[in-house]
Amino acid sequence: MLGQASIPLVGIVDTAVIGRTGDAVALAGVALGATIITLVFWTFGFLRMGMTGLTAQAQGSGDRAEVEALLLRALAIGIALGFFVLAISWPLREAALAILSGTPPVDAEAGGYMQGRFIGAPAALAVYAITGWMLGLGRTRQALALQIVMNMANIGLDIWFVWGLGFGAYGVGLGTACAEGIALVTGLFIVGRIAGANVLAIIARTPRALLTDRARLAKLFAVNRDIMIRTIALLILFTWFANAGARLGAQTLAANHVLLQFVSFAAFILDAFAFTAEQRVGSAFGQGDKARFMRAIRLTGEFSLASGAALALAFLLLGGPLIGFLTTDAAVRETARAYLPYAALVPLVGMPSWLLDGVFIGTTRGVALRNAGVLATVLYIALDLALRPFDNTGAWIAMTASYLLRAGGLALYFPQLIKDVGEPAPSGV
């Protein structure tokens, strides 16, 4: 939970540093730019999610060589994809800004933020792989240390670049990119401590035949393909929501972005239990231990429910002052406080979807994740369009309902998952 709570601090710090300049347009630009960067970077979120389940299963079956081979494969894929994203960053940025509904001043600020963030793409995607590997091994303390290093670096660099050097939205993006580079170096050091050898030594002792084994690569790409489709679907969902705010003006966009910091914080806190479920469920699934499998789901579910309720109450009680801290613009504050109850409801309503994500990721059920994610996104967009006459209220109702849609889609696959514990995995999952 501590490790997960530290992750959204990146977005919260980005928001607070630029928000306290009093420039609503710059804050809206960071909001729009962050939405696009999240869409691009988390398209490759399978590097974190797929790695956790596969690593947990390899550890559960006692296959140490495959555990290390998974790390090497994911690092190679992450770094290669990161440089590819960096190479095409200009057309990506221009196309995204042309599609979304920002005003020219907001687009200019968003473009500056994105320019800074894209520099960190190779490091960011490599850190996804390292984090997923650590979580798959149950090394949560090391994952916490990695996040703390990145967040502390991000805080210091953001303040320096924005308040010290006056770089504005570009400085926020550049500070985060530099922090991701620092996190990569730190992550490689931690990997060496866990494995008892640095990455070069791991490469040297891993058989080439294992790294390129067709069956293992086929499973890796099948799982990652389905998780990637699922992730893209959910990112489209969140981008659609951000665009709804942009359509209603810079103040609404900025206010929704402030409230999304609450949602993000809740998501990462509750994902702590989902990640625990990934590791515990994945390991039990690899061993074929149904009793341990069900116990992991029950315990993580109980803690998730209690935490979701506590977060919802905390947001209602403390949300007003926190909004005042994140932005000094009076109009943005007023709008954000008006819609705070919707953001406060998300931890409770969204808890089942996050927990089920963890269960299905840990068991590498990519088809179920893909189908539930795509269905939830399609139904969400239809609901949002139907609620357009209610402006931002309709947008928040549709967003809140999307979590129930996602959980419902995964619940349809849950009975079959229980039956499959201890049995050979069906083909294509």
CSV table of C-alpha atoms in Angstrom, one decimal:
chain,number,residue,atom,x,y,z
A,1,MET,CA,0.0,0.0,0.0
A,2,LEU,CA,2.8,2.4,0.8
A,3,GLY,CA,4.5,1.7,-2.5
A,4,GLN,CA,1.2,2.1,-4.4
A,5,ALA,CA,0.3,5.3,-2.5
A,6,SER,CA,3.6,6.8,-3.6
A,7,ILE,CA,2.9,6.2,-7.4
A,8,PRO,CA,0.2,8.8,-7.9
A,9,LEU,CA,2.4,11.4,-6.1
A,10,VAL,CA,3.9,11.9,-9.5
A,11,GLY,CA,0.7,13.2,-10.9
A,12,ILE,CA,-0.3,15.0,-7.7
A,13,VAL,CA,3.1,16.8,-7.6
A,14,ASP,CA,2.8,17.7,-11.3
A,15,THR,CA,-0.7,19.1,-10.6
A,16,ALA,CA,0.2,21.0,-7.4
A,17,VAL,CA,3.5,22.6,-8.8
A,18,ILE,CA,1.7,24.0,-11.9
A,19,GLY,CA,-1.6,24.5,-10.1
A,20,ARG,CA,-0.2,26.8,-7.5
A,21,THR,CA,1.1,29.1,-10.1
A,22,GLY,CA,-2.5,30.2,-10.5
A,23,ASP,CA,-2.5,29.6,-14.3
A,24,ALA,CA,-5.7,27.7,-15.1
A,25,VAL,CA,-4.6,27.3,-18.8
A,26,ALA,CA,-1.3,25.8,-17.8
A,27,LEU,CA,-3.0,23.4,-15.4
A,28,ALA,CA,-5.5,22.5,-18.1
A,29,GLY,CA,-2.6,21.9,-20.5
A,30,VAL,CA,-0.9,19.6,-18.1
A,31,ALA,CA,-4.2,17.8,-17.6
A,32,LEU,CA,-4.6,17.3,-21.3
A,33,GLY,CA,-1.0,16.4,-21.9
A,34,ALA,CA,-1.0,13.9,-19.0
A,35,THR,CA,-4.0,12.2,-20.4
A,36,ILE,CA,-2.3,11.7,-23.8
A,37,ILE,CA,0.9,10.6,-22.2
A,38,THR,CA,-0.9,8.1,-20.1
A,39,LEU,CA,-2.7,6.8,-23.2
A,40,VAL,CA,0.6,6.4,-25.0
A,41,PHE,CA,2.7,5.0,-22.2
A,42,TRP,CA,0.1,2.7,-20.6
A,43,THR,CA,-0.6,1.2,-24.0
A,44,PHE,CA,2.5,-0.8,-23.0
A,45,GLY,CA,1.3,-1.4,-19.5
A,46,PHE,CA,1.4,-5.1,-20.2
A,47,LEU,CA,5.1,-4.8,-19.4
A,48,ARG,CA,4.0,-4.4,-15.8
A,49,MET,CA,0.8,-6.4,-15.7
A,50,GLY,CA,1.9,-9.4,-17.8
A,51,MET,CA,5.2,-9.6,-16.1
A,52,THR,CA,3.7,-9.9,-12.6
A,53,GLY,CA,1.5,-12.8,-13.5
A,54,LEU,CA,4.0,-14.7,-15.5
A,55,THR,CA,6.8,-14.1,-12.9
A,56,ALA,CA,4.6,-15.3,-10.1
A,57,GLN,CA,3.6,-18.4,-11.9
A,58,ALA,CA,7.3,-19.2,-12.8
A,59,GLN,CA,8.3,-18.7,-9.2
A,60,GLY,CA,5.4,-20.8,-8.0
A,61,SER,CA,6.5,-23.7,-10.2
A,62,GLY,CA,10.1,-23.3,-9.0
A,63,ASP,CA,11.5,-22.3,-12.4
A,64,ARG,CA,14.3,-19.8,-11.4
A,65,ALA,CA,15.8,-19.7,-14.9
A,66,GLU,CA,12.5,-18.6,-16.4
A,67,VAL,CA,12.1,-16.0,-13.7
A,68,GLU,CA,15.3,-14.3,-14.9
A,69,ALA,CA,14.6,-14.9,-18.6
A,70,LEU,CA,11.3,-13.1,-18.2
A,71,LEU,CA,13.1,-10.0,-16.8
A,72,LEU,CA,15.5,-9.9,-19.7
A,73,ARG,CA,12.8,-10.3,-22.3
A,74,ALA,CA,10.7,-7.6,-20.7
A,75,LEU,CA,13.6,-5.1,-20.4
A,76,ALA,CA,14.6,-5.6,-24.0
A,77,ILE,CA,11.0,-5.1,-25.2
A,78,GLY,CA,10.4,-2.1,-22.9
A,79,ILE,CA,13.6,-0.2,-23.9
A,80,ALA,CA,13.0,-0.9,-27.6
A,81,LEU,CA,9.4,0.2,-27.5
A,82,GLY,CA,10.5,3.3,-25.5
A,83,PHE,CA,12.9,4.4,-28.2
A,84,PHE,CA,10.2,3.8,-30.8
A,85,VAL,CA,7.7,6.0,-29.0
A,86,LEU,CA,10.4,8.7,-28.6
A,87,ALA,CA,11.2,8.5,-32.4
A,88,ILE,CA,7.5,9.1,-33.4
A,89,SER,CA,6.7,11.4,-30.5
A,90,TRP,CA,6.1,14.5,-32.7
A,91,PRO,CA,3.4,13.0,-35.0
A,92,LEU,CA,1.9,11.3,-31.9
A,93,ARG,CA,1.6,14.6,-30.1
A,94,GLU,CA,0.2,16.6,-33.0
A,95,ALA,CA,-2.3,13.9,-33.9
A,96,ALA,CA,-3.6,13.6,-30.3
A,97,LEU,CA,-3.9,17.3,-29.9
A,98,ALA,CA,-5.8,17.6,-33.2
A,99,ILE,CA,-8.3,14.9,-32.1
A,100,LEU,CA,-9.0,16.2,-28.5
A,101,SER,CA,-11.0,19.3,-27.8
A,102,GLY,CA,-8.5,21.7,-26.3
A,103,THR,CA,-8.3,25.4,-27.1
A,104,PRO,CA,-5.1,26.7,-28.8
A,105,PRO,CA,-3.6,28.1,-25.5
A,106,VAL,CA,-4.3,24.8,-23.7
A,107,ASP,CA,-2.9,22.8,-26.6
A,108,ALA,CA,0.3,24.8,-26.5
A,109,GLU,CA,0.8,24.1,-22.8
A,110,ALA,CA,-0.1,20.4,-23.3
A,111,GLY,CA,2.4,20.2,-26.2
A,112,GLY,CA,5.2,21.5,-24.0
A,113,TYR,CA,4.4,19.1,-21.2
A,114,MET,CA,4.3,16.1,-23.6
A,115,GLN,CA,7.6,17.2,-25.2
A,116,GLY,CA,9.3,16.9,-21.8
A,117,ARG,CA,7.6,13.6,-20.9
A,118,PHE,CA,8.4,11.8,-24.2
A,119,ILE,CA,12.2,12.1,-23.4
A,120,GLY,CA,11.7,9.6,-20.6
A,121,ALA,CA,9.8,7.0,-22.6
A,122,PRO,CA,12.6,4.4,-22.8
A,123,ALA,CA,13.2,4.7,-19.0
A,124,ALA,CA,9.5,4.7,-18.1
A,125,LEU,CA,8.8,1.5,-20.0
A,126,ALA,CA,11.8,-0.3,-18.7
A,127,VAL,CA,10.7,0.7,-15.1
A,128,TYR,CA,7.3,-0.9,-15.9
A,129,ALA,CA,9.1,-4.2,-16.6
A,130,ILE,CA,11.3,-4.0,-13.5
A,131,THR,CA,8.3,-3.2,-11.3
A,132,GLY,CA,6.2,-6.0,-12.7
A,133,TRP,CA,9.0,-8.4,-12.1
A,134,MET,CA,9.5,-7.3,-8.5
A,135,LEU,CA,5.8,-7.6,-7.7
A,136,GLY,CA,5.7,-11.0,-9.3
A,137,LEU,CA,8.4,-12.1,-6.9
A,138,GLY,CA,6.5,-10.5,-4.0
A,139,ARG,CA,9.3,-8.0,-3.5
A,140,THR,CA,7.0,-5.2,-2.4
A,141,ARG,CA,9.6,-3.4,-0.2
A,142,GLN,CA,12.0,-3.1,-3.1
A,143,ALA,CA,9.1,-1.8,-5.3
A,144,LEU,CA,8.4,0.7,-2.6
A,145,ALA,CA,12.0,1.9,-2.5
A,146,LEU,CA,12.0,2.3,-6.3
A,147,GLN,CA,8.8,4.4,-6.2
A,148,ILE,CA,10.1,6.6,-3.4
A,149,VAL,CA,13.3,7.3,-5.3
A,150,MET,CA,11.4,8.3,-8.4
A,151,ASN,CA,8.9,10.4,-6.5
A,152,MET,CA,11.5,12.3,-4.5
A,153,ALA,CA,13.4,13.0,-7.6
A,154,ASN,CA,10.2,14.1,-9.4
A,155,ILE,CA,9.3,16.5,-6.6
A,156,GLY,CA,12.7,18.2,-6.5
A,157,LEU,CA,13.1,18.4,-10.3
A,158,ASP,CA,9.5,19.7,-10.8
A,159,ILE,CA,9.9,22.5,-8.2
A,160,TRP,CA,13.3,23.4,-9.7
A,161,PHE,CA,12.3,23.5,-13.3
A,162,VAL,CA,8.9,25.2,-12.8
A,163,TRP,CA,9.4,27.5,-9.8
A,164,GLY,CA,13.1,28.0,-10.1
A,165,LEU,CA,13.8,28.1,-13.8
A,166,GLY,CA,10.3,29.1,-15.0
A,167,PHE,CA,9.9,26.3,-17.6
A,168,GLY,CA,6.1,26.0,-17.0
A,169,ALA,CA,4.3,22.9,-18.3
A,170,TYR,CA,7.4,21.8,-20.2
A,171,GLY,CA,9.3,21.8,-16.9
A,172,VAL,CA,6.7,19.6,-15.3
A,173,GLY,CA,7.1,17.0,-18.1
A,174,LEU,CA,10.9,17.2,-18.2
A,175,GLY,CA,11.2,16.8,-14.4
A,176,THR,CA,9.1,13.6,-14.5
A,177,ALA,CA,11.1,12.3,-17.4
A,178,CYS,CA,14.4,12.9,-15.6
A,179,ALA,CA,13.0,11.2,-12.5
A,180,GLU,CA,12.1,8.1,-14.6
A,181,GLY,CA,15.7,7.9,-15.7
A,182,ILE,CA,16.9,8.0,-12.1
A,183,ALA,CA,14.3,5.3,-11.3
A,184,LEU,CA,15.7,3.1,-14.1
A,185,VAL,CA,19.2,3.3,-12.7
A,186,THR,CA,17.9,2.6,-9.2
A,187,GLY,CA,15.8,-0.3,-10.5
A,188,LEU,CA,18.7,-2.0,-12.2
A,189,PHE,CA,20.7,-1.8,-9.0
A,190,ILE,CA,17.8,-3.3,-7.0
A,191,VAL,CA,17.5,-6.1,-9.5
A,192,GLY,CA,21.2,-6.9,-9.0
A,193,ARG,CA,20.6,-7.2,-5.3
A,194,ILE,CA,17.6,-9.5,-5.7
A,195,ALA,CA,19.2,-11.8,-8.3
A,196,GLY,CA,22.7,-11.8,-6.7
A,197,ALA,CA,24.2,-10.5,-10.0
A,198,ASN,CA,23.9,-7.4,-12.2
A,199,VAL,CA,21.9,-7.5,-15.4
A,200,LEU,CA,25.0,-8.2,-17.6
A,201,ALA,CA,25.8,-11.2,-15.5
A,202,ILE,CA,22.2,-12.4,-15.7
A,203,ILE,CA,22.4,-12.1,-19.5
A,204,ALA,CA,25.7,-14.1,-19.5
A,205,ARG,CA,24.3,-17.0,-17.4
A,206,THR,CA,20.9,-17.2,-19.2
A,207,PRO,CA,20.9,-19.7,-22.1
A,208,ARG,CA,20.1,-18.2,-25.4
A,209,ALA,CA,17.8,-21.1,-26.2
A,210,LEU,CA,15.7,-20.2,-23.1
A,211,LEU,CA,15.4,-16.6,-24.0
A,212,THR,CA,14.2,-17.4,-27.6
A,213,ASP,CA,12.1,-20.5,-26.7
A,214,ARG,CA,9.1,-20.4,-29.1
A,215,ALA,CA,6.6,-21.8,-26.7
A,216,ARG,CA,7.5,-19.3,-23.9
A,217,LEU,CA,7.7,-16.4,-26.3
A,218,ALA,CA,4.3,-17.4,-27.8
A,219,LYS,CA,2.7,-17.4,-24.3
A,220,LEU,CA,4.4,-14.0,-23.5
A,221,PHE,CA,3.1,-12.4,-26.6
A,222,ALA,CA,-0.4,-13.9,-26.4
A,223,VAL,CA,-0.9,-12.7,-22.8
A,224,ASN,CA,0.7,-9.3,-23.6
A,225,ARG,CA,-1.4,-8.9,-26.8
A,226,ASP,CA,-4.7,-9.3,-24.9
A,227,ILE,CA,-3.6,-7.2,-22.0
A,228,MET,CA,-2.5,-4.5,-24.4
A,229,ILE,CA,-5.9,-4.5,-26.2
A,230,ARG,CA,-7.6,-4.3,-22.8
A,231,THR,CA,-5.3,-1.4,-21.7
A,232,ILE,CA,-5.9,0.5,-24.9
A,233,ALA,CA,-9.7,0.1,-24.4
A,234,LEU,CA,-9.5,1.5,-20.8
A,235,LEU,CA,-7.2,4.3,-21.8
A,236,ILE,CA,-9.7,5.3,-24.6
A,237,LEU,CA,-12.3,5.4,-21.8
A,238,PHE,CA,-10.2,7.8,-19.7
A,239,THR,CA,-9.2,9.9,-22.7
A,240,TRP,CA,-12.9,10.2,-23.6
A,241,PHE,CA,-13.6,11.4,-20.1
A,242,ALA,CA,-10.8,14.0,-20.3
A,243,ASN,CA,-12.1,15.1,-23.7
A,244,ALA,CA,-15.6,15.6,-22.2
A,245,GLY,CA,-14.0,18.1,-19.7
A,246,ALA,CA,-12.1,19.8,-22.5
A,247,ARG,CA,-15.3,20.2,-24.5
A,248,LEU,CA,-16.8,22.0,-21.5
A,249,GLY,CA,-13.9,24.5,-21.2
A,250,ALA,CA,-10.5,25.0,-19.6
A,251,GLN,CA,-11.9,25.4,-16.1
A,252,THR,CA,-13.9,22.2,-16.2
A,253,LEU,CA,-11.0,20.3,-17.7
A,254,ALA,CA,-8.7,21.6,-14.9
A,255,ALA,CA,-11.2,20.8,-12.2
A,256,ASN,CA,-11.8,17.3,-13.5
A,257,HIS,CA,-8.0,16.8,-13.6
A,258,VAL,CA,-7.7,17.9,-9.9
A,259,LEU,CA,-10.5,15.4,-9.0
A,260,LEU,CA,-8.8,12.7,-11.0
A,261,GLN,CA,-5.8,13.0,-8.6
A,262,PHE,CA,-8.2,11.6,-5.9
A,263,VAL,CA,-9.3,8.8,-8.3
A,264,SER,CA,-5.7,8.0,-9.1
A,265,PHE,CA,-4.7,7.9,-5.5
A,266,ALA,CA,-7.6,5.6,-4.7
A,267,ALA,CA,-6.8,3.4,-7.7
A,268,PHE,CA,-3.2,3.0,-6.7
A,269,ILE,CA,-4.0,2.3,-3.1
A,270,LEU,CA,-6.6,-0.4,-4.0
A,271,ASP,CA,-4.3,-1.7,-6.6
A,272,ALA,CA,-1.9,-2.6,-3.8
A,273,PHE,CA,-4.4,-5.4,-2.9
A,274,ALA,CA,-4.9,-6.2,-6.5
A,275,PHE,CA,-1.1,-6.6,-6.9
A,276,THR,CA,-1.0,-8.7,-3.8
A,277,ALA,CA,-3.7,-10.8,-5.4
A,278,GLU,CA,-1.7,-11.1,-8.6
A,279,GLN,CA,1.3,-12.5,-6.8
A,280,ARG,CA,-0.5,-14.7,-4.4
A,281,VAL,CA,-3.1,-15.9,-6.8
A,282,GLY,CA,-0.6,-16.4,-9.6
A,283,SER,CA,1.7,-18.4,-7.3
A,284,ALA,CA,-1.2,-20.6,-6.1
A,285,PHE,CA,-2.4,-21.0,-9.7
A,286,GLY,CA,1.1,-22.1,-10.7
A,287,GLN,CA,1.1,-24.7,-7.9
A,288,GLY,CA,-2.4,-25.8,-8.6
A,289,ASP,CA,-3.4,-25.1,-4.9
A,290,LYS,CA,-7.1,-24.2,-5.0
A,291,ALA,CA,-7.4,-23.7,-1.2
A,292,ARG,CA,-4.5,-21.2,-1.2
A,293,PHE,CA,-6.0,-19.6,-4.4
A,294,MET,CA,-9.4,-19.0,-2.7
A,295,ARG,CA,-7.9,-17.8,0.5
A,296,ALA,CA,-5.8,-15.1,-1.4
A,297,ILE,CA,-9.0,-13.8,-3.1
A,298,ARG,CA,-11.0,-13.7,0.1
A,299,LEU,CA,-8.4,-11.9,2.2
A,300,THR,CA,-7.5,-9.3,-0.5
A,301,GLY,CA,-11.2,-8.8,-1.1
A,302,GLU,CA,-12.0,-8.1,2.5
A,303,PHE,CA,-9.1,-5.6,2.8
A,304,SER,CA,-10.1,-4.0,-0.5
A,305,LEU,CA,-13.7,-3.4,0.6
A,306,ALA,CA,-12.7,-1.9,3.9
A,307,SER,CA,-10.1,0.4,2.3
A,308,GLY,CA,-12.5,1.5,-0.4
A,309,ALA,CA,-15.0,2.6,2.2
A,310,ALA,CA,-12.4,4.4,4.2
A,311,LEU,CA,-11.0,6.2,1.2
A,312,ALA,CA,-14.5,7.3,0.1
A,313,LEU,CA,-15.2,8.8,3.6
A,314,ALA,CA,-11.8,10.5,3.7
A,315,PHE,CA,-12.3,12.1,0.3
A,316,LEU,CA,-15.7,13.5,1.4
A,317,LEU,CA,-14.3,14.9,4.7
A,318,LEU,CA,-10.9,16.2,3.4
A,319,GLY,CA,-11.5,16.7,-0.3
A,320,GLY,CA,-12.3,20.4,0.0
A,321,PRO,CA,-9.0,21.5,1.7
A,322,LEU,CA,-7.0,19.2,-0.6
A,323,ILE,CA,-8.6,20.9,-3.7
A,324,GLY,CA,-7.6,24.2,-2.2
A,325,PHE,CA,-4.0,23.0,-1.9
A,326,LEU,CA,-3.8,21.6,-5.5
A,327,THR,CA,-5.0,24.8,-7.2
A,328,THR,CA,-5.2,28.5,-6.3
A,329,ASP,CA,-7.7,29.4,-9.1
A,330,ALA,CA,-11.0,30.2,-7.5
A,331,ALA,CA,-13.2,29.0,-10.4
A,332,VAL,CA,-11.4,25.7,-10.7
A,333,ARG,CA,-11.7,25.2,-6.9
A,334,GLU,CA,-15.4,25.9,-7.0
A,335,THR,CA,-16.1,23.5,-9.9
A,336,ALA,CA,-13.9,20.7,-8.4
A,337,ARG,CA,-15.7,20.9,-5.0
A,338,ALA,CA,-19.1,20.7,-6.8
A,339,TYR,CA,-18.2,17.4,-8.3
A,340,LEU,CA,-16.2,16.0,-5.4
A,341,PRO,CA,-18.9,13.5,-4.3
A,342,TYR,CA,-18.6,11.7,-7.6
A,343,ALA,CA,-14.8,11.3,-7.2
A,344,ALA,CA,-15.4,10.2,-3.6
A,345,LEU,CA,-17.8,7.4,-4.7
A,346,VAL,CA,-15.2,5.9,-7.1
A,347,PRO,CA,-13.1,4.0,-4.4
A,348,LEU,CA,-16.2,2.1,-3.2
A,349,VAL,CA,-17.7,1.5,-6.6
A,350,GLY,CA,-14.4,0.7,-8.3
A,351,MET,CA,-13.0,-1.7,-5.7
A,352,PRO,CA,-14.4,-4.9,-7.3
A,353,SER,CA,-13.0,-4.0,-10.8
A,354,TRP,CA,-9.5,-3.4,-9.4
A,355,LEU,CA,-9.5,-6.6,-7.4
A,356,LEU,CA,-10.8,-8.7,-10.2
A,357,ASP,CA,-8.1,-7.2,-12.5
A,358,GLY,CA,-5.5,-8.5,-10.1
A,359,VAL,CA,-7.0,-12.0,-10.0
A,360,PHE,CA,-7.2,-12.3,-13.8
A,361,ILE,CA,-3.8,-10.7,-14.4
A,362,GLY,CA,-2.2,-13.1,-11.8
A,363,THR,CA,-3.7,-16.0,-13.7
A,364,THR,CA,-2.8,-14.5,-17.0
A,365,ARG,CA,-6.3,-14.7,-18.3
A,366,GLY,CA,-5.8,-12.2,-21.1
A,367,VAL,CA,-8.9,-13.1,-23.1
A,368,ALA,CA,-11.2,-12.3,-20.2
A,369,LEU,CA,-9.4,-9.0,-19.4
A,370,ARG,CA,-9.5,-8.0,-23.0
A,371,ASN,CA,-13.2,-8.8,-23.5
A,372,ALA,CA,-14.3,-7.1,-20.3
A,373,GLY,CA,-12.2,-4.0,-21.0
A,374,VAL,CA,-13.5,-3.6,-24.5
A,375,LEU,CA,-17.2,-4.2,-23.5
A,376,ALA,CA,-16.9,-1.7,-20.6
A,377,THR,CA,-15.5,1.0,-22.8
A,378,VAL,CA,-18.1,0.6,-25.5
A,379,LEU,CA,-21.0,0.7,-23.0
A,380,TYR,CA,-19.4,3.6,-21.2
A,381,ILE,CA,-19.1,5.7,-24.4
A,382,ALA,CA,-22.8,4.9,-25.2
A,383,LEU,CA,-23.8,6.0,-21.7
A,384,ASP,CA,-21.7,9.2,-21.8
A,385,LEU,CA,-23.3,10.1,-25.1
A,386,ALA,CA,-26.8,9.5,-23.7
A,387,LEU,CA,-26.0,11.7,-20.7
A,388,ARG,CA,-24.5,14.6,-22.7
A,389,PRO,CA,-27.4,16.9,-21.9
A,390,PHE,CA,-26.4,16.8,-18.2
A,391,ASP,CA,-22.9,18.2,-19.0
A,392,ASN,CA,-20.2,17.4,-16.4
A,393,THR,CA,-22.7,15.7,-14.1
A,394,GLY,CA,-23.5,13.2,-16.9
A,395,ALA,CA,-19.7,12.7,-17.6
A,396,TRP,CA,-19.1,11.8,-14.0
A,397,ILE,CA,-22.1,9.5,-13.7
A,398,ALA,CA,-20.9,7.6,-16.8
A,399,MET,CA,-17.3,7.4,-15.5
A,400,THR,CA,-18.5,6.0,-12.2
A,401,ALA,CA,-20.7,3.4,-13.9
A,402,SER,CA,-17.8,2.3,-16.0
A,403,TYR,CA,-16.2,0.6,-13.0
A,404,LEU,CA,-19.3,-1.5,-12.5
A,405,LEU,CA,-19.4,-2.4,-16.1
A,406,ARG,CA,-15.8,-3.6,-16.0
A,407,ALA,CA,-16.3,-5.7,-12.8
A,408,GLY,CA,-19.5,-7.2,-14.3
A,409,GLY,CA,-17.6,-8.3,-17.4
A,410,LEU,CA,-14.9,-10.0,-15.4
A,411,ALA,CA,-17.4,-11.6,-13.1
A,412,LEU,CA,-18.8,-13.6,-16.1
A,413,TYR,CA,-15.5,-15.4,-16.4
A,414,PHE,CA,-15.0,-16.0,-12.7
A,415,PRO,CA,-16.8,-19.4,-12.3
A,416,GLN,CA,-14.7,-20.9,-15.1
A,417,LEU,CA,-11.5,-19.6,-13.6
A,418,ILE,CA,-12.3,-21.4,-10.3
A,419,LYS,CA,-12.8,-24.6,-12.2
A,420,ASP,CA,-9.4,-24.3,-14.0
A,421,VAL,CA,-7.3,-24.0,-10.8
A,422,GLY,CA,-5.1,-27.1,-10.9
A,423,GLU,CA,-6.0,-28.0,-14.5
A,424,PRO,CA,-3.9,-27.3,-17.6
A,425,ALA,CA,-4.5,-23.8,-18.9
A,426,PRO,CA,-6.9,-23.7,-21.9
A,427,SER,CA,-5.3,-22.6,-25.2
A,428,GLY,CA,-5.4,-18.9,-26.0
A,429,VAL,CA,-5.6,-17.6,-22.4
